[in-house]
PDB file of C-alpha atoms in Angstrom:
ATOM      1  CA  MET D   2     -44.775  -1.073  12.156  1.00 67.00           C
ATOM      2  CA  ASP D   3     -41.277   0.166  11.372  1.00 83.00           C
ATOM      3  CA  ARG D   4     -38.452  -2.202  12.150  1.00 86.00           C
ATOM      4  CA  LYS D   5     -34.812  -1.417  12.713  1.00 93.00           C
ATOM      5  CA  ALA D   6     -31.994  -2.122  10.238  1.00 95.00           C
ATOM      6  CA  VAL D   7     -28.318  -1.323  10.716  1.00 95.00           C
ATOM      7  CA  VAL D   8     -25.844  -1.174   7.827  1.00 96.00           C
ATOM      8  CA  GLU D   9     -22.524  -2.200   9.325  1.00 93.00           C
ATOM      9  CA  LYS D  10     -20.318  -2.108   6.244  1.00 95.00           C
ATOM     10  CA  ARG D  11     -20.843  -0.873   2.689  1.00 96.00           C
ATOM     11  CA  ALA D  12     -18.637  -1.091  -0.426  1.00 97.00           C
ATOM     12  CA  LEU D  13     -19.029  -0.285  -4.112  1.00 96.00           C
ATOM     13  CA  LEU D  14     -18.200  -3.394  -6.188  1.00 97.00           C
ATOM     14  CA  LEU D  15     -19.048  -2.041  -9.654  1.00 96.00           C
ATOM     15  CA  ASP D  16     -19.445   1.493 -10.996  1.00 96.00           C
ATOM     16  CA  ASP D  17     -20.638   1.265 -14.605  1.00 93.00           C
ATOM     17  CA  TYR D  18     -23.996   1.758 -16.366  1.00 86.00           C
ATOM     18  CA  PHE D  19     -25.363   0.805 -12.969  1.00 89.00           C
ATOM     19  CA  LYS D  20     -23.610   0.327  -9.661  1.00 95.00           C
ATOM     20  CA  VAL D  21     -23.422  -2.783  -7.523  1.00 97.00           C
ATOM     21  CA  GLU D  22     -23.158  -2.094  -3.827  1.00 96.00           C
ATOM     22  CA  GLU D  23     -22.272  -4.708  -1.231  1.00 97.00           C
ATOM     23  CA  ALA D  24     -23.503  -4.256   2.327  1.00 97.00           C
ATOM     24  CA  TYR D  25     -23.447  -6.162   5.576  1.00 98.00           C
ATOM     25  CA  VAL D  26     -26.674  -5.445   7.385  1.00 97.00           C
ATOM     26  CA  SER D  27     -28.384  -6.547  10.583  1.00 97.00           C
ATOM     27  CA  TYR D  28     -32.137  -6.187  10.810  1.00 96.00           C
ATOM     28  CA  GLU D  29     -34.800  -6.609  13.444  1.00 96.00           C
ATOM     29  CA  LYS D  30     -36.471  -9.977  13.055  1.00 95.00           C
ATOM     30  CA  PHE D  31     -40.177 -10.570  13.634  1.00 94.00           C
ATOM     31  CA  ASP D  32     -39.449 -11.910  17.136  1.00 95.00           C
ATOM     32  CA  GLY D  33     -37.821  -8.561  18.054  1.00 93.00           C
ATOM     33  CA  THR D  34     -34.203  -9.781  18.096  1.00 96.00           C
ATOM     34  CA  MET D  35     -31.537  -8.523  15.712  1.00 96.00           C
ATOM     35  CA  SER D  36     -30.220 -10.804  12.986  1.00 97.00           C
ATOM     36  CA  ALA D  37     -26.549 -11.540  12.588  1.00 97.00           C
ATOM     37  CA  PRO D  38     -24.939  -9.366   9.881  1.00 97.00           C
ATOM     38  CA  VAL D  39     -25.818 -10.731   6.441  1.00 97.00           C
ATOM     39  CA  ARG D  40     -24.216  -9.877   3.110  1.00 98.00           C
ATOM     40  CA  ARG D  41     -26.544  -8.271   0.583  1.00 96.00           C
ATOM     41  CA  LEU D  42     -26.035  -6.781  -2.883  1.00 96.00           C
ATOM     42  CA  ASP D  43     -27.931  -3.840  -4.348  1.00 95.00           C
ATOM     43  CA  LEU D  44     -28.030  -3.077  -8.048  1.00 94.00           C
ATOM     44  CA  VAL D  45     -28.191   0.735  -7.871  1.00 93.00           C
ATOM     45  CA  ARG D  46     -29.506   2.526 -10.940  1.00 89.00           C
ATOM     46  CA  GLY D  47     -31.929   5.171  -9.779  1.00 90.00           C
ATOM     47  CA  ASP D  48     -35.637   5.181 -10.426  1.00 96.00           C
ATOM     48  CA  ALA D  49     -37.417   4.420 -13.681  1.00 98.00           C
ATOM     49  CA  VAL D  50     -40.711   5.343 -15.294  1.00 99.00           C
ATOM     50  CA  ALA D  51     -43.074   3.305 -17.439  1.00 98.00           C
ATOM     51  CA  ALA D  52     -46.308   4.057 -19.263  1.00 98.00           C
ATOM     52  CA  ILE D  53     -49.328   2.103 -20.328  1.00 98.00           C
ATOM     53  CA  LEU D  54     -50.073   4.103 -23.459  1.00 98.00           C
ATOM     54  CA  PHE D  55     -53.726   3.745 -24.452  1.00 98.00           C
ATOM     55  CA  ASP D  56     -55.369   5.341 -27.466  1.00 96.00           C
ATOM     56  CA  LYS D  57     -58.947   5.533 -26.177  1.00 94.00           C
ATOM     57  CA  GLU D  58     -60.406   6.668 -29.479  1.00 93.00           C
ATOM     58  CA  ARG D  59     -59.002   3.718 -31.443  1.00 94.00           C
ATOM     59  CA  GLN D  60     -59.118   1.322 -28.437  1.00 95.00           C
ATOM     60  CA  ARG D  61     -55.476   0.383 -28.926  1.00 96.00           C
ATOM     61  CA  VAL D  62     -52.682  -0.266 -26.457  1.00 98.00           C
ATOM     62  CA  ILE D  63     -49.304   1.011 -27.641  1.00 97.00           C
ATOM     63  CA  LEU D  64     -46.389  -1.112 -26.452  1.00 98.00           C
ATOM     64  CA  VAL D  65     -42.840  -1.627 -27.663  1.00 97.00           C
ATOM     65  CA  SER D  66     -40.781  -4.668 -28.582  1.00 94.00           C
ATOM     66  CA  GLN D  67     -37.045  -4.822 -28.055  1.00 92.00           C
ATOM     67  CA  PHE D  68     -34.142  -7.142 -27.312  1.00 90.00           C
ATOM     68  CA  ARG D  69     -33.249  -7.573 -23.635  1.00 88.00           C
ATOM     69  CA  TYR D  70     -30.030  -9.486 -22.996  1.00 88.00           C
ATOM     70  CA  SER D  71     -31.112 -10.652 -19.530  1.00 89.00           C
ATOM     71  CA  ALA D  72     -34.256 -12.248 -21.015  1.00 89.00           C
ATOM     72  CA  LEU D  73     -32.119 -14.255 -23.468  1.00 90.00           C
ATOM     73  CA  SER D  74     -31.204 -16.765 -20.745  1.00 91.00           C
ATOM     74  CA  ARG D  75     -34.851 -17.892 -20.601  1.00 88.00           C
ATOM     75  CA  GLY D  76     -36.039 -17.409 -24.168  1.00 84.00           C
ATOM     76  CA  THR D  77     -35.382 -15.409 -27.311  1.00 88.00           C
ATOM     77  CA  GLY D  78     -34.452 -12.174 -25.545  1.00 90.00           C
ATOM     78  CA  TRP D  79     -37.244 -10.258 -27.270  1.00 92.00           C
ATOM     79  CA  THR D  80     -39.871  -8.701 -25.031  1.00 93.00           C
ATOM     80  CA  THR D  81     -43.096  -6.828 -25.596  1.00 95.00           C
ATOM     81  CA  GLU D  82     -43.426  -4.228 -22.901  1.00 97.00           C
ATOM     82  CA  ALA D  83     -44.636  -0.833 -21.816  1.00 98.00           C
ATOM     83  CA  VAL D  84     -42.592   2.196 -22.811  1.00 97.00           C
ATOM     84  CA  ALA D  85     -40.053   2.732 -20.029  1.00 97.00           C
ATOM     85  CA  GLY D  86     -36.746   4.277 -19.090  1.00 95.00           C
ATOM     86  CA  VAL D  87     -34.550   5.687 -16.369  1.00 95.00           C
ATOM     87  CA  ILE D  88     -35.182   9.128 -14.915  1.00 97.00           C
ATOM     88  CA  ASP D  89     -32.246  11.324 -15.924  1.00 95.00           C
ATOM     89  CA  PRO D  90     -30.544  13.585 -13.336  1.00 95.00           C
ATOM     90  CA  GLY D  91     -32.481  16.829 -12.896  1.00 97.00           C
ATOM     91  CA  GLU D  92     -35.591  15.381 -14.540  1.00 98.00           C
ATOM     92  CA  THR D  93     -38.973  14.864 -12.874  1.00 98.00           C
ATOM     93  CA  PRO D  94     -40.721  11.520 -13.334  1.00 98.00           C
ATOM     94  CA  GLU D  95     -43.367  13.257 -15.479  1.00 98.00           C
ATOM     95  CA  GLN D  96     -40.715  14.777 -17.746  1.00 98.00           C
ATOM     96  CA  ALA D  97     -38.976  11.408 -18.014  1.00 98.00           C
ATOM     97  CA  VAL D  98     -42.095   9.477 -18.988  1.00 98.00           C
ATOM     98  CA  ARG D  99     -43.074  12.064 -21.606  1.00 98.00           C
ATOM     99  CA  ARG D 100     -39.526  11.919 -23.039  1.00 96.00           C
ATOM    100  CA  GLU D 101     -39.514   8.123 -23.123  1.00 96.00           C
ATOM    101  CA  ILE D 102     -42.921   7.962 -24.835  1.00 97.00           C
ATOM    102  CA  LEU D 103     -41.670  10.322 -27.546  1.00 95.00           C
ATOM    103  CA  GLU D 104     -38.286   8.556 -27.946  1.00 93.00           C
ATOM    104  CA  GLU D 105     -39.602   5.001 -27.974  1.00 93.00           C
ATOM    105  CA  ALA D 106     -43.121   5.256 -29.418  1.00 94.00           C
ATOM    106  CA  GLY D 107     -43.101   8.629 -31.222  1.00 94.00           C
ATOM    107  CA  TYR D 108     -46.133  10.061 -29.427  1.00 95.00           C
ATOM    108  CA  GLU D 109     -46.785  13.235 -27.490  1.00 96.00           C
ATOM    109  CA  VAL D 110     -49.043  12.818 -24.488  1.00 96.00           C
ATOM    110  CA  GLU D 111     -52.478  14.389 -24.078  1.00 94.00           C
ATOM    111  CA  LYS D 112     -53.306  12.878 -20.667  1.00 96.00           C
ATOM    112  CA  LEU D 113     -50.908  11.561 -18.032  1.00 98.00           C
ATOM    113  CA  GLU D 114     -51.899   9.959 -14.740  1.00 98.00           C
ATOM    114  CA  ARG D 115     -49.625   8.416 -12.117  1.00 98.00           C
ATOM    115  CA  VAL D 116     -50.837   4.912 -11.271  1.00 98.00           C
ATOM    116  CA  PHE D 117     -48.336   3.143  -8.990  1.00 96.00           C
ATOM    117  CA  CYS D 118     -44.809   3.360  -7.649  1.00 98.00           C
ATOM    118  CA  PHE D 119     -43.318  -0.059  -6.907  1.00 97.00           C
ATOM    119  CA  TYR D 120     -40.111  -2.042  -6.447  1.00 96.00           C
ATOM    120  CA  PRO D 121     -39.939  -4.506  -9.383  1.00 94.00           C
ATOM    121  CA  THR D 122     -37.370  -6.781  -7.689  1.00 93.00           C
ATOM    122  CA  PRO D 123     -36.609  -5.565  -4.143  1.00 94.00           C
ATOM    123  CA  GLY D 124     -34.468  -8.609  -3.386  1.00 93.00           C
ATOM    124  CA  ILE D 125     -31.689  -7.311  -5.656  1.00 93.00           C
ATOM    125  CA  THR D 126     -32.259  -3.653  -6.550  1.00 94.00           C
ATOM    126  CA  SER D 127     -33.315  -0.404  -4.885  1.00 94.00           C
ATOM    127  CA  GLU D 128     -34.765   0.816  -8.203  1.00 95.00           C
ATOM    128  CA  ARG D 129     -38.410   1.817  -8.132  1.00 97.00           C
ATOM    129  CA  THR D 130     -40.676   2.020 -11.167  1.00 98.00           C
ATOM    130  CA  ILE D 131     -43.211   4.814 -11.361  1.00 99.00           C
ATOM    131  CA  LEU D 132     -46.004   3.583 -13.611  1.00 99.00           C
ATOM    132  CA  TYR D 133     -48.211   5.991 -15.542  1.00 99.00           C
ATOM    133  CA  TYR D 134     -51.337   5.740 -17.622  1.00 98.00           C
ATOM    134  CA  ALA D 135     -50.969   7.897 -20.734  1.00 98.00           C
ATOM    135  CA  GLU D 136     -53.237   8.837 -23.598  1.00 97.00           C
ATOM    136  CA  PRO D 137     -51.509  10.074 -26.763  1.00 96.00           C
ATOM    137  CA  ARG D 138     -52.599  13.136 -28.682  1.00 91.00           C
ATOM    138  CA  GLY D 139     -55.276  12.254 -31.210  1.00 83.00           C
ATOM    139  CA  ASP D 140     -53.255  13.276 -34.270  1.00 83.00           C
ATOM    140  CA  GLY D 141     -51.033  10.170 -34.198  1.00 84.00           C
ATOM    141  CA  PRO D 142     -47.274   9.877 -33.810  1.00 82.00           C
ATOM    142  CA  VAL D 143     -45.254  13.079 -34.157  1.00 82.00           C
ATOM    143  CA  ALA D 144     -41.886  11.314 -34.383  1.00 77.00           C
ATOM    144  CA  LYS D 145     -40.496   8.021 -35.638  1.00 80.00           C
ATOM    145  CA  GLY D 146     -39.980   6.485 -32.211  1.00 79.00           C
ATOM    146  CA  GLY D 147     -37.785   3.399 -32.099  1.00 72.00           C
ATOM    147  CA  GLY D 148     -35.426   4.614 -29.384  1.00 73.00           C
ATOM    148  CA  LEU D 149     -32.105   6.393 -29.594  1.00 70.00           C
ATOM    149  CA  SER D 150     -29.335   5.106 -31.842  1.00 67.00           C
ATOM    150  CA  HIS D 151     -26.585   6.459 -29.554  1.00 70.00           C
ATOM    151  CA  GLU D 152     -28.056   4.237 -26.800  1.00 71.00           C
ATOM    152  CA  ASN D 153     -28.034   1.288 -29.240  1.00 64.00           C
ATOM    153  CA  GLU D 154     -31.803   0.993 -28.976  1.00 72.00           C
ATOM    154  CA  ASP D 155     -33.689  -0.850 -31.696  1.00 83.00           C
ATOM    155  CA  ILE D 156     -37.325  -0.600 -30.674  1.00 86.00           C
ATOM    156  CA  ARG D 157     -40.423  -1.512 -32.653  1.00 92.00           C
ATOM    157  CA  VAL D 158     -43.756   0.076 -31.778  1.00 95.00           C
ATOM    158  CA  VAL D 159     -46.483  -2.538 -31.265  1.00 96.00           C
ATOM    159  CA  GLU D 160     -50.067  -1.289 -31.446  1.00 96.00           C
ATOM    160  CA  LEU D 161     -52.574  -3.867 -30.257  1.00 97.00           C
ATOM    161  CA  PRO D 162     -56.353  -3.746 -30.175  1.00 98.00           C
ATOM    162  CA  LEU D 163     -57.338  -3.653 -26.495  1.00 97.00           C
ATOM    163  CA  LYS D 164     -58.877  -7.142 -26.653  1.00 97.00           C
ATOM    164  CA  ASP D 165     -55.691  -8.594 -28.196  1.00 98.00           C
ATOM    165  CA  ALA D 166     -53.497  -7.002 -25.514  1.00 98.00           C
ATOM    166  CA  PHE D 167     -55.627  -8.585 -22.785  1.00 98.00           C
ATOM    167  CA  GLN D 168     -55.592 -11.956 -24.593  1.00 98.00           C
ATOM    168  CA  GLN D 169     -51.780 -11.868 -24.835  1.00 97.00           C
ATOM    169  CA  LEU D 170     -51.679 -11.049 -21.128  1.00 97.00           C
ATOM    170  CA  ASP D 171     -53.992 -13.962 -20.281  1.00 97.00           C
ATOM    171  CA  ARG D 172     -52.007 -16.412 -22.446  1.00 97.00           C
ATOM    172  CA  GLY D 173     -48.766 -15.454 -20.685  1.00 95.00           C
ATOM    173  CA  GLU D 174     -47.231 -13.986 -23.834  1.00 94.00           C
ATOM    174  CA  ILE D 175     -46.335 -10.778 -22.020  1.00 95.00           C
ATOM    175  CA  ALA D 176     -43.729 -11.593 -19.389  1.00 93.00           C
ATOM    176  CA  ASP D 177     -42.553  -8.117 -18.378  1.00 95.00           C
ATOM    177  CA  ALA D 178     -43.712  -7.286 -14.821  1.00 96.00           C
ATOM    178  CA  LYS D 179     -44.385  -3.562 -15.280  1.00 97.00           C
ATOM    179  CA  THR D 180     -46.441  -4.315 -18.384  1.00 98.00           C
ATOM    180  CA  ILE D 181     -48.426  -7.048 -16.646  1.00 98.00           C
ATOM    181  CA  ILE D 182     -49.170  -4.694 -13.743  1.00 98.00           C
ATOM    182  CA  GLY D 183     -50.140  -1.902 -16.121  1.00 98.00           C
ATOM    183  CA  LEU D 184     -52.376  -4.054 -18.315  1.00 98.00           C
ATOM    184  CA  MET D 185     -54.124  -5.561 -15.291  1.00 98.00           C
ATOM    185  CA  TRP D 186     -54.739  -2.036 -14.004  1.00 98.00           C
ATOM    186  CA  LEU D 187     -56.014  -0.954 -17.435  1.00 98.00           C
ATOM    187  CA  ARG D 188     -58.379  -3.936 -17.640  1.00 97.00           C
ATOM    188  CA  GLU D 189     -59.865  -2.998 -14.269  1.00 96.00           C
ATOM    189  CA  ARG D 190     -60.196   0.650 -15.298  1.00 94.00           C
ATOM    190  CA  VAL D 191     -61.882  -0.198 -18.606  1.00 93.00           C
ATOM    191  CA  SER D 192     -64.181  -2.690 -16.877  1.00 86.00           C
ATOM    192  CA  SER D 193     -65.162  -0.134 -14.203  1.00 86.00           C
ATOM    193  CA  ALA D 194     -65.861   2.505 -16.854  1.00 81.00           C
ATOM    194  CA  ARG D 195     -68.199   0.129 -18.707  1.00 81.00           C
ATOM    195  CA  SER D 196     -70.249  -0.825 -15.633  1.00 73.00           C
TER     196      SER D 196
END
């Protein structure tokens, strides 16, 4: 059932790598009445793509490790995660995910399948992540990977045997939401294929 929401006032607070928008919004509550206007912030960045890259032949999951400043407040700042990035203007999600896989992991894609589109943190951002399952070409990496130096990326490719990737997931060693979602999906897919 669709409910009503009314944006009464909107302002741009920050216009940088991403934007921060402030809004005062009233929304229809579950009892049918309208709420009083409440202040909300939206981190506006556009949509992103991510890929669970799986080499079926070698039974390896290809992830990346990189420093994330926001994760530093709760740990070392280093994360192991699925290849991901923002969709550039004029680019389709499929083009973006293929570009990111090449830039970050050095692979060209043989098979690409859209899995989910989701809001990673809808309480603070309108960004959606479009998650893909990807199988690399069988001839190995065609580029160095590691990200783009002009974007100050320093990315290490992490190739894990499938069993090890699932064990890291189960032990809570992978804390990135898109990667957790993707690995859980992959585990179900692999399990279904074996039965």
